[in-house]
Every structure is written in C-alpha cells, then in structure tokens.
PDB file of C-alpha atoms in Angstrom:
ATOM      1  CA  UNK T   1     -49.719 -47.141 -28.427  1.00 50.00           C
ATOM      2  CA  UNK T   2     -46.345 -46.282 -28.901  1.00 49.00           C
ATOM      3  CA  UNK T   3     -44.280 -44.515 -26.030  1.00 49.00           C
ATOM      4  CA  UNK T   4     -42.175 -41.706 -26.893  1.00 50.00           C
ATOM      5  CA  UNK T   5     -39.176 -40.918 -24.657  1.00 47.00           C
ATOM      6  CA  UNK T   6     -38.647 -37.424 -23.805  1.00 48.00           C
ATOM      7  CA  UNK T   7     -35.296 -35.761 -24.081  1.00 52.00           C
ATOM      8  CA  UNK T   8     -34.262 -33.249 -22.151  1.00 51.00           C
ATOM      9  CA  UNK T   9     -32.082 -30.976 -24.099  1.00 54.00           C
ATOM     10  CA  UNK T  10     -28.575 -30.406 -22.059  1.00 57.00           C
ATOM     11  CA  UNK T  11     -29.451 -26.947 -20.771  1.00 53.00           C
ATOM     12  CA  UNK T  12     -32.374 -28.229 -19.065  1.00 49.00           C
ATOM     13  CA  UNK T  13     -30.633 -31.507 -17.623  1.00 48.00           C
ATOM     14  CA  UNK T  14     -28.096 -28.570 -16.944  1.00 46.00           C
ATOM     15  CA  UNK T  15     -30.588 -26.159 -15.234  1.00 44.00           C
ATOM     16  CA  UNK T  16     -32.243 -28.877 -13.083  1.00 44.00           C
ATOM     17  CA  UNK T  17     -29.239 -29.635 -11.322  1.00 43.00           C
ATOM     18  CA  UNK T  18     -28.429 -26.574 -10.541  1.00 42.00           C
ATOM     19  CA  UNK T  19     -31.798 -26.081  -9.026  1.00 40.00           C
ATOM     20  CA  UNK T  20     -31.315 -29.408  -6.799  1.00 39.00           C
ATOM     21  CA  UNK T  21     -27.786 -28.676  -5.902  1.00 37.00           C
ATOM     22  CA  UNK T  22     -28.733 -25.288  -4.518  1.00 42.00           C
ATOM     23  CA  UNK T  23     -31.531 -26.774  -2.539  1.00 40.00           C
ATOM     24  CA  UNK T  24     -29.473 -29.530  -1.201  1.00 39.00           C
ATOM     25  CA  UNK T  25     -26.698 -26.632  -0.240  1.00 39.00           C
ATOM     26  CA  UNK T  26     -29.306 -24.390   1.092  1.00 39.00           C
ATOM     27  CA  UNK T  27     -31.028 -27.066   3.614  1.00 40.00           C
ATOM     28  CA  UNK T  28     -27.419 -28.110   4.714  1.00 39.00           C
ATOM     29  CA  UNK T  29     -26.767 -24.935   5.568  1.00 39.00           C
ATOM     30  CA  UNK T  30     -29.952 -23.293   7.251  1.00 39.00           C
ATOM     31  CA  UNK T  31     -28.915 -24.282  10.221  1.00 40.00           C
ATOM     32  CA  UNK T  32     -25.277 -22.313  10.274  1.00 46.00           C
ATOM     33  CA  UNK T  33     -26.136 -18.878   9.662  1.00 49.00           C
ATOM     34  CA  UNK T  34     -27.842 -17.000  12.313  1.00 62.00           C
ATOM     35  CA  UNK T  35     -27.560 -19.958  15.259  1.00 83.00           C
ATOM     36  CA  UNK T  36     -26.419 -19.274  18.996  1.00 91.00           C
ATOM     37  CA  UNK T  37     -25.539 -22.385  19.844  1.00 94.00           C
ATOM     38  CA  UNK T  38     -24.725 -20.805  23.540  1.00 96.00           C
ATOM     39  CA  UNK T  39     -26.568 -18.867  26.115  1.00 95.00           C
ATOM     40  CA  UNK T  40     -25.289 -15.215  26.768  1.00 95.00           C
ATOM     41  CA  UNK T  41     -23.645 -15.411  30.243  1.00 94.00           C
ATOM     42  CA  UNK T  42     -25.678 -13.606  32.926  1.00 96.00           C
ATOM     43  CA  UNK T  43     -22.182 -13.185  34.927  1.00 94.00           C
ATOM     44  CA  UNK T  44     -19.170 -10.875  32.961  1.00 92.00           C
ATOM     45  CA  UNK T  45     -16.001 -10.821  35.580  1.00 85.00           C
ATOM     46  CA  UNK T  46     -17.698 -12.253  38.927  1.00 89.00           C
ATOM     47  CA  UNK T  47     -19.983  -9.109  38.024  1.00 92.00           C
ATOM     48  CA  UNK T  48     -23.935  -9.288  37.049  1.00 95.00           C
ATOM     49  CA  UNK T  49     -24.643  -8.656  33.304  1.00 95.00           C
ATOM     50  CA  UNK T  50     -27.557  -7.671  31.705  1.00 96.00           C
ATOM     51  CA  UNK T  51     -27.959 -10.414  28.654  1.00 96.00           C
ATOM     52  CA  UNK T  52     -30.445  -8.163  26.657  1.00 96.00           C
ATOM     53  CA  UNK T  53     -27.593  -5.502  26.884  1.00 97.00           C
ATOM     54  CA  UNK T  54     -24.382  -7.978  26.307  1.00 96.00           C
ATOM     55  CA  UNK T  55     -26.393 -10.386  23.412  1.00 96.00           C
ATOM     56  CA  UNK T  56     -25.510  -7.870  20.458  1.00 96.00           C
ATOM     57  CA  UNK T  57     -22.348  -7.574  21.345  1.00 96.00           C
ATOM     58  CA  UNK T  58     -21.855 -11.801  20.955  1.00 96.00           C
ATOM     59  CA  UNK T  59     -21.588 -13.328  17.625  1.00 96.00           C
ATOM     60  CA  UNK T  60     -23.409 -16.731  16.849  1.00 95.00           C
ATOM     61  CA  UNK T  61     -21.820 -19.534  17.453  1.00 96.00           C
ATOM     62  CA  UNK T  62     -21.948 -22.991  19.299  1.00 96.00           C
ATOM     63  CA  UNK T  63     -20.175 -22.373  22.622  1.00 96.00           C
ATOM     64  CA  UNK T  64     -18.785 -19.695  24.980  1.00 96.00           C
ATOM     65  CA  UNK T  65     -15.964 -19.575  27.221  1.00 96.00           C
ATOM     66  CA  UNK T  66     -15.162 -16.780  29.834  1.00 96.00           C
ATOM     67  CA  UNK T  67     -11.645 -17.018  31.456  1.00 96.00           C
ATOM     68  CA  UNK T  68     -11.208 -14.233  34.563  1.00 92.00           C
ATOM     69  CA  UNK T  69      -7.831 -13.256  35.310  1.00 89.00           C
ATOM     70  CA  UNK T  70      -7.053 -11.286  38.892  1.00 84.00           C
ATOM     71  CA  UNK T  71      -4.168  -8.622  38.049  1.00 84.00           C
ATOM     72  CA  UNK T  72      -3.689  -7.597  41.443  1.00 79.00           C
ATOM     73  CA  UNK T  73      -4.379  -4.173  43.112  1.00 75.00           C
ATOM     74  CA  UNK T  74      -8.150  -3.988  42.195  1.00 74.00           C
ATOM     75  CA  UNK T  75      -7.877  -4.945  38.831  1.00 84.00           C
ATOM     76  CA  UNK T  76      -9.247  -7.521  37.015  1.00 88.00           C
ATOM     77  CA  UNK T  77      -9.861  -8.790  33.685  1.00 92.00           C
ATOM     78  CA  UNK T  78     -12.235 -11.036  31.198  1.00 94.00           C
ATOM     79  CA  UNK T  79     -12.038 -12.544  27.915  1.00 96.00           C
ATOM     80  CA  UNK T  80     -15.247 -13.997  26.455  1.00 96.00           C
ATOM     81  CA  UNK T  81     -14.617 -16.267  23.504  1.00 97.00           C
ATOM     82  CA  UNK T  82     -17.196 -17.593  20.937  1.00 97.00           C
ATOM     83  CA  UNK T  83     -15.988 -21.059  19.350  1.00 97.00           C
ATOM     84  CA  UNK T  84     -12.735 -20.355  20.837  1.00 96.00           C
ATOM     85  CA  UNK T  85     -12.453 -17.050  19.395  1.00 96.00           C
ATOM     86  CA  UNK T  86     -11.709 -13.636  21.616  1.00 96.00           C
ATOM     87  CA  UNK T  87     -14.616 -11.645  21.075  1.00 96.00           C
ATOM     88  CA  UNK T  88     -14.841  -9.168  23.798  1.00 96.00           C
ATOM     89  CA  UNK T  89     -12.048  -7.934  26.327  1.00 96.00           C
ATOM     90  CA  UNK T  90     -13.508  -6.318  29.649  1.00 96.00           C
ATOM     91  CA  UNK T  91     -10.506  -4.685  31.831  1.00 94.00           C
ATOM     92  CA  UNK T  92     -11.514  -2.964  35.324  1.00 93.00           C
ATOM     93  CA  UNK T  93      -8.705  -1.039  37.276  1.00 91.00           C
ATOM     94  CA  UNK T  94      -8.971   1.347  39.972  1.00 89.00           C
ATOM     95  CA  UNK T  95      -6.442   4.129  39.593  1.00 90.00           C
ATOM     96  CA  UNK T  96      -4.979   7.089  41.374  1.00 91.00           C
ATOM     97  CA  UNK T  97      -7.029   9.899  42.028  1.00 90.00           C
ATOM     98  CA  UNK T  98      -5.058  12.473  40.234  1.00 92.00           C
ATOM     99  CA  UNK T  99      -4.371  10.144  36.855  1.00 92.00           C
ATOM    100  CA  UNK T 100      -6.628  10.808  33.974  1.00 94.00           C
ATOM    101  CA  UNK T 101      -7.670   7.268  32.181  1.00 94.00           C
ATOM    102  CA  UNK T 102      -8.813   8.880  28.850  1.00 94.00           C
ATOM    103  CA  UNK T 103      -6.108  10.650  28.380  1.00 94.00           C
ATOM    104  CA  UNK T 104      -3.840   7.959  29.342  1.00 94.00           C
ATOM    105  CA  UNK T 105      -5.183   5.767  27.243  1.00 92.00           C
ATOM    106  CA  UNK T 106      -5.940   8.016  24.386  1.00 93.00           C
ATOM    107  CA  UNK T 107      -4.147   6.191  21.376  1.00 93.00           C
ATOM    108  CA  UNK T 108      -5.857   2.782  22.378  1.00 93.00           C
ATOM    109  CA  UNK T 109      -8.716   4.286  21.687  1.00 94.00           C
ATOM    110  CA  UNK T 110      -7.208   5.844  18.885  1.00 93.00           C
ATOM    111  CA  UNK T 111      -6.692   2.378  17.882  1.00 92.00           C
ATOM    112  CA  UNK T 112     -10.299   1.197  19.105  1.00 93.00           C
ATOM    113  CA  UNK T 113     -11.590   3.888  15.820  1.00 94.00           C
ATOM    114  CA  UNK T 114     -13.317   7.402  16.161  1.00 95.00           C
ATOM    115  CA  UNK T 115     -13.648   7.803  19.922  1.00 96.00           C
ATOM    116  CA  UNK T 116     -16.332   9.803  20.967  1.00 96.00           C
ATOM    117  CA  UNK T 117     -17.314  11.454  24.358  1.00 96.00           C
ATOM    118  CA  UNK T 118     -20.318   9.644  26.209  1.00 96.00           C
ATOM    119  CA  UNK T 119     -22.331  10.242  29.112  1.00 95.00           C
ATOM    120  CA  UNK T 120     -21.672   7.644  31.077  1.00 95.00           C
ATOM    121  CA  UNK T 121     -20.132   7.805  34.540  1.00 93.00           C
ATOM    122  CA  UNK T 122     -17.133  11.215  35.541  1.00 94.00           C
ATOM    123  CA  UNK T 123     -15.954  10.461  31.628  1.00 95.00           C
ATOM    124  CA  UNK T 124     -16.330   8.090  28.672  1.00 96.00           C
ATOM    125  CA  UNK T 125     -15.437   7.186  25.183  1.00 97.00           C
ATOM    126  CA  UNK T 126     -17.057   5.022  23.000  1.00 96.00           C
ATOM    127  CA  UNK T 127     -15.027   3.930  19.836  1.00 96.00           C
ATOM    128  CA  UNK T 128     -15.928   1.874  16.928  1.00 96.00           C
ATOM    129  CA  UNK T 129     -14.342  -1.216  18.283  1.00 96.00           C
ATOM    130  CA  UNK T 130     -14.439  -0.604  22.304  1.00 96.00           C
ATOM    131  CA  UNK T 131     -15.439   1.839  24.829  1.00 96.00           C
ATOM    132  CA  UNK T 132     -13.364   2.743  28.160  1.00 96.00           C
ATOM    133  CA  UNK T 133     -15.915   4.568  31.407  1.00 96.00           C
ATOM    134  CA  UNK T 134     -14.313   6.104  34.350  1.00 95.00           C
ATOM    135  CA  UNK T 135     -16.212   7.131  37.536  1.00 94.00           C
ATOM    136  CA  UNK T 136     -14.942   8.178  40.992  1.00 91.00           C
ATOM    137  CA  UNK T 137     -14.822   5.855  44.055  1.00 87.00           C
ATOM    138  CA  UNK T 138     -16.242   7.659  46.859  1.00 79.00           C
ATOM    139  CA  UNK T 139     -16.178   4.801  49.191  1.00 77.00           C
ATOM    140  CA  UNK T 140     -12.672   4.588  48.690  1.00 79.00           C
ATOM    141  CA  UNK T 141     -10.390   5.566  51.313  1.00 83.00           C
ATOM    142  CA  UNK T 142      -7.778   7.328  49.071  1.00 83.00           C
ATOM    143  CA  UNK T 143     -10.547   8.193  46.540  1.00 85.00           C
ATOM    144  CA  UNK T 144      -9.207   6.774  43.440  1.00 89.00           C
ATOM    145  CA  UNK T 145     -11.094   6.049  40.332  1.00 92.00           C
ATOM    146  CA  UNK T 146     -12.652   3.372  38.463  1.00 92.00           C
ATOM    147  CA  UNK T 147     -11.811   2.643  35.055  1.00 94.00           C
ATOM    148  CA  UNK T 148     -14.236  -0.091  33.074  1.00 95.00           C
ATOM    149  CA  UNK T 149     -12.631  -0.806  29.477  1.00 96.00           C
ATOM    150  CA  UNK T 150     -14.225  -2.826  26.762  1.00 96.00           C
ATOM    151  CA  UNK T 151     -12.588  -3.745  23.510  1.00 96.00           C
ATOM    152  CA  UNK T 152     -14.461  -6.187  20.714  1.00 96.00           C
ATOM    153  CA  UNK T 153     -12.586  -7.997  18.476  1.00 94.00           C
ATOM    154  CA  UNK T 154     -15.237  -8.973  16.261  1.00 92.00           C
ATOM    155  CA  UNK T 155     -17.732  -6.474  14.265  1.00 92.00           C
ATOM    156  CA  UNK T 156     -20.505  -7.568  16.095  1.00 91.00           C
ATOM    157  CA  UNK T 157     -22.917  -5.661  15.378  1.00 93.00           C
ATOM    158  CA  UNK T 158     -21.862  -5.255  11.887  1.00 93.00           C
ATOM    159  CA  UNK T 159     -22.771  -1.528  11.404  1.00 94.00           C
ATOM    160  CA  UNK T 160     -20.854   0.839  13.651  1.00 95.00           C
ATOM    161  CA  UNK T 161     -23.709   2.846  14.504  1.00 96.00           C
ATOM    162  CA  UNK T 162     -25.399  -0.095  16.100  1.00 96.00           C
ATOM    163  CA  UNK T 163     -22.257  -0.963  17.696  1.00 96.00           C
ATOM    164  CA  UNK T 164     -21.849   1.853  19.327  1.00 96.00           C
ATOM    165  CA  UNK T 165     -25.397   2.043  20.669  1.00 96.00           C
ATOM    166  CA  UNK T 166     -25.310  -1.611  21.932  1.00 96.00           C
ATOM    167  CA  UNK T 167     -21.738  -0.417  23.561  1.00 96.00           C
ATOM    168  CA  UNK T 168     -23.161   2.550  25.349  1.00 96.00           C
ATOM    169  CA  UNK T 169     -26.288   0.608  26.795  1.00 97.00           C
ATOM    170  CA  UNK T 170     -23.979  -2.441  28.015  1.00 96.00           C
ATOM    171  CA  UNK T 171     -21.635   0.193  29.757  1.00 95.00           C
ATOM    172  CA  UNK T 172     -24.667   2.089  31.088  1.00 96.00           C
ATOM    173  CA  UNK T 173     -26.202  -1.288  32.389  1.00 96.00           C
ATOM    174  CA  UNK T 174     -22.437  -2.477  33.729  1.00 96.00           C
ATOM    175  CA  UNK T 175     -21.199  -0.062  34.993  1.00 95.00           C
ATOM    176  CA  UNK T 176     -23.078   0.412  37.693  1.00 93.00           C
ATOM    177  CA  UNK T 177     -22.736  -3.449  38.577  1.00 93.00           C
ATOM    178  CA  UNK T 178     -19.379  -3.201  38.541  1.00 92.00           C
ATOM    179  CA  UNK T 179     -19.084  -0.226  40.880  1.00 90.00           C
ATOM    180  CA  UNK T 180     -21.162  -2.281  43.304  1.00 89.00           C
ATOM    181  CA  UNK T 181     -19.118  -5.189  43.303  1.00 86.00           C
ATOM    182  CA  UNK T 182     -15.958  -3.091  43.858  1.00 83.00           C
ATOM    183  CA  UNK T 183     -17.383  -1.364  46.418  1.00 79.00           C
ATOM    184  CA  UNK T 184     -17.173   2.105  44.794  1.00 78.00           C
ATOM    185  CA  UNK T 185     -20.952   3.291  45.952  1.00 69.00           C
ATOM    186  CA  UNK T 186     -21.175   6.309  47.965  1.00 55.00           C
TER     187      UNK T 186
END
C-alpha cells in the first residue's frame, strides 16, 4: 500500500493559521479585559463609602491608590487612581452661608457636560463627567454650607446615562457620610 501525502492548498495552510493565531491571541488576552485586579476602597477621604455605590464608577485595573490632601479651613480633597491613572476627584469644602456653590461653580460644570438639577441634599448637579451636592450645616456655629464635588476623568461607566445614575446613587450614599464626619448633622 502506497501512502499518499496530502497537500494542503495555500489558502487552507493560510486559513489554519489564522485560526491558531487568533486562539493563541484570544487565551493571552482573556485575562486583560474585564479584570479588577484591586478591591474598591471601603474608605473615600477618611469618610465611609459604600463599594456597591463607588464600584461603577472604578475602571478595571490591577491596583488602586488614594492620596488625601488637607486644604485647610474644612476642606479636603481625594484622588483615586487606577494603575496610576486619576480616575475620580472628590473635593469637600464648607463655605459661607450666603455664597451659592452651583452658581459659583457653574462653568466647571459647564465643563463637567450637560449639568442637570438633582435631588440630593439643599442643591445638586449631576453632569456627564462629575456631580457637585451642597447641603446646609446646621451644627455649624456660623451656619455655612457643605459642598461635596466629584469629577471622573475616565468614562466609567461608558454610557452617560449609566453614569449619571451610578453618580447620583454614590452622592446619595456619600453624602450623608460625609456630613457626619464633618459634623454637619443637626
């Protein structure tokens, strides 16, 4: 019995490659896309956070870094970074009585895209890319206000709608938290 090799013709040889290259690429990179290398920080600012509520406002990635920054006179500040990239900004100030934080900070959030009134807290805006929440300190003595300001700088979650919604719930689940650890509770 004779054996008969059997030739591939080229497009086949061609084909098959193809085919085992995209596998190969596929398995190397199953593990990148969707992974959180990190866990979502149950702290934001020295202030509790509610992970379920922060989570879908964090990209994936392997690791997180928060870095707090005291700016004096009741104010403080947080940057959260995802593989050492800035992806949310949380600002809280306490401010005269008599100032108006929305419309002080109007183009920002201009600048944040499509602000929108919210009920959440005295006042509130959420934008496409941040939100800024201002209630009234009872417990202070000179009864100024406090101002909680988020900005993203990532598109996380991608669609705006969902942004927005994950937004409002983390400001609705922070704020209050915030307020407490300030001391602003009647």
């Amino acid at each position: 019995m004779r054996v008969i090799p059997v030739i591939r013709p080229r497009r086949a040889r061609h084909t098959a490659a193809v085919v085992t290259l995209g596998a190969l690429l596929l398995g190397a990179t199953a593990g990148c896309s969707g992974a959180r290398g990190y866990e979502v920080p149950a702290e934001l600012c020295g202030v509790p956070a509610d992970t379920g509520r922060l989570s879908p406002l964090l990209p994936d990635g392997d690791a997180i870094e928060q870095k707090e920054n005291d700016l004096g006179q009741g104010s403080r500040s947080c940057r959260l970074s995802v593989d050492s990239r800035q992806v949310l900004y949380v600002r809280a100030d306490v401010v005269p009585a008599d100032t108006d934080p929305v419309k002080v900070n109007e183009h920002a959030l201009i600048g944040l895209g499509n602000p929108q009134p919210a009920g959440i807290g005295d006042d509130a805006r959420i934008a496409d890319k941040g939100a800024l929440a201002v209630v009234a300190c009872p417990a202070d003595p000179q009864k100024r206000k406090f101002v909680l300001e988020a900005d993203l700088a990532t598109k996380t979650p991608e669609d705006t709608a969902d942004r927005r919604r994950a937004l409002t719930r983390f400001l609705e689940a922070y704020l209050p938290q915030a307020l407490k650890k300030r001391g602003c509770t009647a």
